[in-house]
Amino acid sequence: MADTKNLLLLFEHPTEPVFMDKGKKVTVFDVPDSYLTDRYRPISNEVQSRVGEKVEQRVPVREISIPDLRIPMSLGREEQFSLFIPKHRRIAARLIDIFVNMRSVDDLQSVAVYARDRVNPVMFNYALSVALLHRPDTQGLDLPSFAQSFPDRFVDSQVFRELREESFVVQPGSRMPIVIPRDYTASDLEPEHRLWYFREDLGVNLHHWHWHLVYPFEASDRSIVDKDRRGELFYYMHEQVMARYNMERFSNNLARTQPFNNLREPIAEGYFPKMDSLVSSRAWPPRFDNTRLGDLNREQDQINLEVADLERWRDRIYEAIHQGFVMDERGQRVELDEARGIDILGNILESSILSPNRTLYGDLHNFGHVFISYSHDTNNKHLESFGVIGDSSTAMRDPAFYRWHAYIDRIFQEHKTRLPAYTDTQLNYSGISITGVQVASNGTQPNVLTTFWQQSDMDLSRGFDFTPRGNVFARFTHLTHLPFTYTINVNNDGGAQRFGYVRIFMAPKNDERGQPMLLREQRLMMVELDKFVVSLNPGPNTIRRRSTESSVTIPFERTFRNLDANRPAAGSAEELEFNFCGCGWPNHMLIAKGLPEGLRCDLFVMVSNYENDRIDQQLVGRCSDAASYCGVRDRLYPDRQSMGYPFDRLPRTGADRLVNFLTPNMSIVDVSIRHENRVANRQA
Ligand code: CUO
């Protein structure tokens, strides 16, 4: 039987012909002549034997009869592929189906080898990734980082010439990392540019790409989409992105993001990505300041929609929220109740195939991405492809992403504010009280968090096509912070051992005017930092928890997934989950940048009654360390409360400020985030 690991080699050098050598151990696929494309078939002996000189491993590829690939091949090899475009997702869904339904790994390998030189390379990567994630016989594989297959989506195009030169001229052992300039997409004349380090962060963009890979919104096999509370998770993960982004804005003396709530208004924020697509050999198109959305008529993408369509969908969604129910395709009411409402709304708004009525409620969020991404060429007059907001691996670079998602979140909040507030009794955990909270980094003042810049290297060689082999490192600069530890003192007066769910959030204290925030505003800025279970003995307990253990993040190494280092032992349960584990907020971005003089924040800790929150399921061998934003693969979301609890609803009467909201099982402490403008090197 074929070794499943060889399938991963198909992700390397995505635009080179499939018979070219791959892998650290020089490997070639023995491609049957009939599988070669017309260009190479007549000269197959010549090219295959030339590649074969240094080969250390050959992978036999069985010749089988290939399923009909006409639909997957209907998207051009050099077109830009976007999941937000319905035509593209239907084409991708077909390829996923083909990959998922191959009877054995051998057959999958054959069809994947055949397809690789014939279908769009980015779609190939996506469809094969989804298939490998969902086929029972390939689930344990750790997919290479998307940034390693398509580095062009993550770094300045200028770097590529230098990287090519380095790999062409210098032998692998002596190569120097190429420094990706920081701060290169705009000048200080553009205030939005202050947020470059967040929007253009590799880890942030990889997280977003990975999240959408794990939670696709369309597939012909419904089970691939129909994950526990996935609509709610769509809402929550993006709500948290907004909370985090707004905290970063406060860290740069900028006001919070204005929702893009008037679709007829020009988008003030332009964006010039300065990246070239290696697949289409074209620059990612920019968007000028003050561009307006226009009706889309792009025949090639089969899109003919008006801005008015978006407005109609939006109005119907608002109507449903205010009525408290949606209408499904059969005209039946589906209540938007406390338990399931947000999940249904998530699927409607996104939208996913789980939407109860796509005819009525449309495809608002996805098409917002599409309209903005084509605003520079609405009718394809200039034959330009979509901008970065049109693809999940690049969307978060664009300031307009946040304006759009601020609006999407506003719609979700319209539903949330209509739910009954949590009562004292619901929030309290009787007998349990918090008597003290502190955070501290090693050797620094308590309750002060420190951020600074760091340089890290990433091997991009797998994504470099038509260049000599061997590692080529890019060195990029990113925000990071000193790791810290929470110390939480909890009293258990109950006389018996109890279990608590510790929930930690942080939000700025003051608004952009410098005024203390009302909780109804501040709750929207509450950034989840961690959530974990503790056992509480009768009497006083001291809980210590490290920032690196956070339930929202994955460690640096996993974000960048150097496949040759830091991988779990072969065959271990951990390895099995390594891949799902690629989803998670990057730990280096756990804390907002803060201000040189310190950004004043409330750190909030709650210990809720685990008996009310627990989900009984087996998690051994499951990757769950970034479950807050990513869930747990093929398991229930590991918390029975609504995502974002206790801040997902308006506070009860009388709790205007955070301090009035506290029940004895909660506590807050003033924390200041201080930014030091220095660059550290990452210790290898
Ligand atoms: Cu993640 Cu709009 O859904 O980008």
Tab-separated table of N, CA and C in Angstrom, residues 190 192 257-272 286-294 296 307 310 367-376 378 389 398-405 407:
chain	number	residue	atom	x	y	z
A	190	GLU	N	-0.474	57.126	6.277
A	190	GLU	CA	-1.701	56.329	6.374
A	190	GLU	C	-1.824	55.817	7.811
A	192	GLU	N	-3.894	53.907	9.269
A	192	GLU	CA	-4.218	52.484	9.379
A	192	GLU	C	-2.966	51.610	9.349
A	257	THR	N	-12.816	50.146	15.208
A	257	THR	CA	-13.202	50.029	13.799
A	257	THR	C	-14.639	50.475	13.570
A	258	GLN	N	-14.843	51.289	12.550
A	258	GLN	CA	-16.202	51.665	12.165
A	258	GLN	C	-16.810	50.559	11.312
A	259	PRO	N	-17.958	50.024	11.727
A	259	PRO	CA	-18.571	48.985	10.895
A	259	PRO	C	-18.905	49.526	9.505
A	260	PHE	N	-18.749	48.721	8.513
A	260	PHE	CA	-19.088	49.112	7.144
A	260	PHE	C	-20.589	48.882	6.957
A	261	ASN	N	-21.372	49.792	7.536
A	261	ASN	CA	-22.815	49.547	7.606
A	261	ASN	C	-23.602	50.245	6.506
A	262	ASN	N	-22.926	51.076	5.737
A	262	ASN	CA	-23.605	51.689	4.608
A	262	ASN	C	-22.871	51.257	3.346
A	263	LEU	N	-23.464	50.294	2.673
A	263	LEU	CA	-22.748	49.659	1.565
A	263	LEU	C	-22.595	50.581	0.361
A	264	ARG	N	-23.248	51.749	0.431
A	264	ARG	CA	-23.154	52.700	-0.682
A	264	ARG	C	-22.057	53.732	-0.451
A	265	GLU	N	-21.503	53.689	0.741
A	265	GLU	CA	-20.496	54.687	1.099
A	265	GLU	C	-19.122	54.248	0.595
A	266	PRO	N	-18.276	55.202	0.194
A	266	PRO	CA	-16.929	54.773	-0.212
A	266	PRO	C	-16.165	54.164	0.970
A	267	ILE	N	-15.294	53.218	0.669
A	267	ILE	CA	-14.445	52.635	1.713
A	267	ILE	C	-13.198	53.514	1.805
A	268	ALA	N	-13.094	54.232	2.917
A	268	ALA	CA	-11.997	55.202	3.049
A	268	ALA	C	-10.629	54.520	2.962
A	269	GLU	N	-10.548	53.325	3.543
A	269	GLU	CA	-9.246	52.677	3.671
A	269	GLU	C	-8.849	51.973	2.377
A	270	GLY	N	-7.797	52.445	1.748
A	270	GLY	CA	-7.239	51.710	0.616
A	270	GLY	C	-6.244	50.681	1.117
A	271	TYR	N	-5.836	49.789	0.225
A	271	TYR	CA	-4.793	48.835	0.623
A	271	TYR	C	-4.018	48.360	-0.600
A	272	PHE	N	-2.705	48.437	-0.483
A	272	PHE	CA	-1.809	48.028	-1.575
A	272	PHE	C	-0.937	46.892	-1.058
A	286	PRO	N	-4.481	46.159	-5.912
A	286	PRO	CA	-4.708	47.060	-4.783
A	286	PRO	C	-6.129	47.626	-4.801
A	287	ARG	N	-6.497	48.273	-3.712
A	287	ARG	CA	-7.754	49.041	-3.710
A	287	ARG	C	-7.407	50.466	-3.292
A	288	PHE	N	-7.824	51.418	-4.099
A	288	PHE	CA	-7.522	52.812	-3.804
A	288	PHE	C	-8.397	53.313	-2.655
A	289	ASP	N	-7.956	54.391	-2.012
A	289	ASP	CA	-8.774	55.033	-0.983
A	289	ASP	C	-10.118	55.421	-1.588
A	290	ASN	N	-11.140	55.357	-0.757
A	290	ASN	CA	-12.478	55.828	-1.144
A	290	ASN	C	-13.074	55.108	-2.356
A	291	THR	N	-12.817	53.817	-2.432
A	291	THR	CA	-13.443	53.024	-3.495
A	291	THR	C	-14.855	52.643	-3.047
A	292	ARG	N	-15.790	52.679	-3.987
A	292	ARG	CA	-17.155	52.259	-3.672
A	292	ARG	C	-17.408	50.860	-4.192
A	293	LEU	N	-18.318	50.174	-3.522
A	293	LEU	CA	-18.775	48.899	-4.077
A	293	LEU	C	-19.611	49.200	-5.310
A	294	GLY	N	-19.593	48.278	-6.257
A	294	GLY	CA	-20.458	48.417	-7.428
A	294	GLY	C	-21.144	47.090	-7.685
A	296	LEU	N	-21.900	43.742	-9.332
A	296	LEU	CA	-20.901	42.859	-9.938
A	296	LEU	C	-21.482	42.145	-11.143
A	307	VAL	N	-25.463	45.401	-5.407
A	307	VAL	CA	-25.320	45.811	-4.012
A	307	VAL	C	-26.692	45.678	-3.327
A	310	LEU	N	-27.263	42.443	-1.553
A	310	LEU	CA	-26.694	42.376	-0.196
A	310	LEU	C	-27.644	43.061	0.792
A	367	PHE	N	-20.334	37.149	0.360
A	367	PHE	CA	-20.393	38.084	-0.759
A	367	PHE	C	-19.886	39.473	-0.397
A	368	GLY	N	-19.911	39.815	0.887
A	368	GLY	CA	-19.255	41.057	1.297
A	368	GLY	C	-17.779	40.982	0.919
A	369	HIS	N	-17.154	39.838	1.237
A	369	HIS	CA	-15.753	39.648	0.831
A	369	HIS	C	-15.621	39.812	-0.686
A	370	VAL	N	-16.527	39.189	-1.431
A	370	VAL	CA	-16.415	39.200	-2.895
A	370	VAL	C	-16.604	40.621	-3.442
A	371	PHE	N	-17.627	41.319	-2.941
A	371	PHE	CA	-17.872	42.687	-3.445
A	371	PHE	C	-16.679	43.605	-3.171
A	372	ILE	N	-16.150	43.517	-1.957
A	372	ILE	CA	-15.001	44.387	-1.653
A	372	ILE	C	-13.805	43.964	-2.497
A	373	SER	N	-13.628	42.664	-2.659
A	373	SER	CA	-12.428	42.184	-3.354
A	373	SER	C	-12.457	42.506	-4.846
A	374	TYR	N	-13.648	42.769	-5.387
A	374	TYR	CA	-13.750	43.121	-6.807
A	374	TYR	C	-14.095	44.594	-7.018
A	375	SER	N	-14.052	45.382	-5.958
A	375	SER	CA	-14.516	46.765	-6.109
A	375	SER	C	-13.651	47.555	-7.093
A	376	HIS	N	-12.433	47.089	-7.359
A	376	HIS	CA	-11.569	47.803	-8.309
A	376	HIS	C	-11.870	47.425	-9.763
A	378	THR	N	-15.320	45.831	-11.139
A	378	THR	CA	-16.583	45.132	-10.875
A	378	THR	C	-17.096	44.316	-12.064
A	389	ILE	N	-8.723	40.524	0.143
A	389	ILE	CA	-9.837	40.195	1.032
A	389	ILE	C	-10.679	39.051	0.448
A	398	ASP	N	-6.074	43.201	4.899
A	398	ASP	CA	-6.767	44.377	4.377
A	398	ASP	C	-7.562	45.071	5.493
A	399	PRO	N	-7.372	46.385	5.682
A	399	PRO	CA	-8.159	47.090	6.711
A	399	PRO	C	-9.669	46.931	6.498
A	400	ALA	N	-10.094	46.767	5.249
A	400	ALA	CA	-11.530	46.635	4.986
A	400	ALA	C	-12.097	45.342	5.566
A	401	PHE	N	-11.243	44.328	5.765
A	401	PHE	CA	-11.691	43.087	6.398
A	401	PHE	C	-12.348	43.400	7.740
A	402	TYR	N	-11.714	44.293	8.492
A	402	TYR	CA	-12.200	44.572	9.853
A	402	TYR	C	-13.459	45.418	9.817
A	403	ARG	N	-13.553	46.298	8.816
A	403	ARG	CA	-14.769	47.094	8.693
A	403	ARG	C	-15.936	46.174	8.349
A	404	TRP	N	-15.680	45.207	7.500
A	404	TRP	CA	-16.737	44.279	7.119
A	404	TRP	C	-17.112	43.386	8.309
A	405	HIS	N	-16.100	42.848	8.957
A	405	HIS	CA	-16.419	41.956	10.076
A	405	HIS	C	-16.980	42.712	11.280
A	407	TYR	N	-19.111	44.981	10.949
A	407	TYR	CA	-20.531	45.036	10.592
A	407	TYR	C	-21.214	43.686	10.800
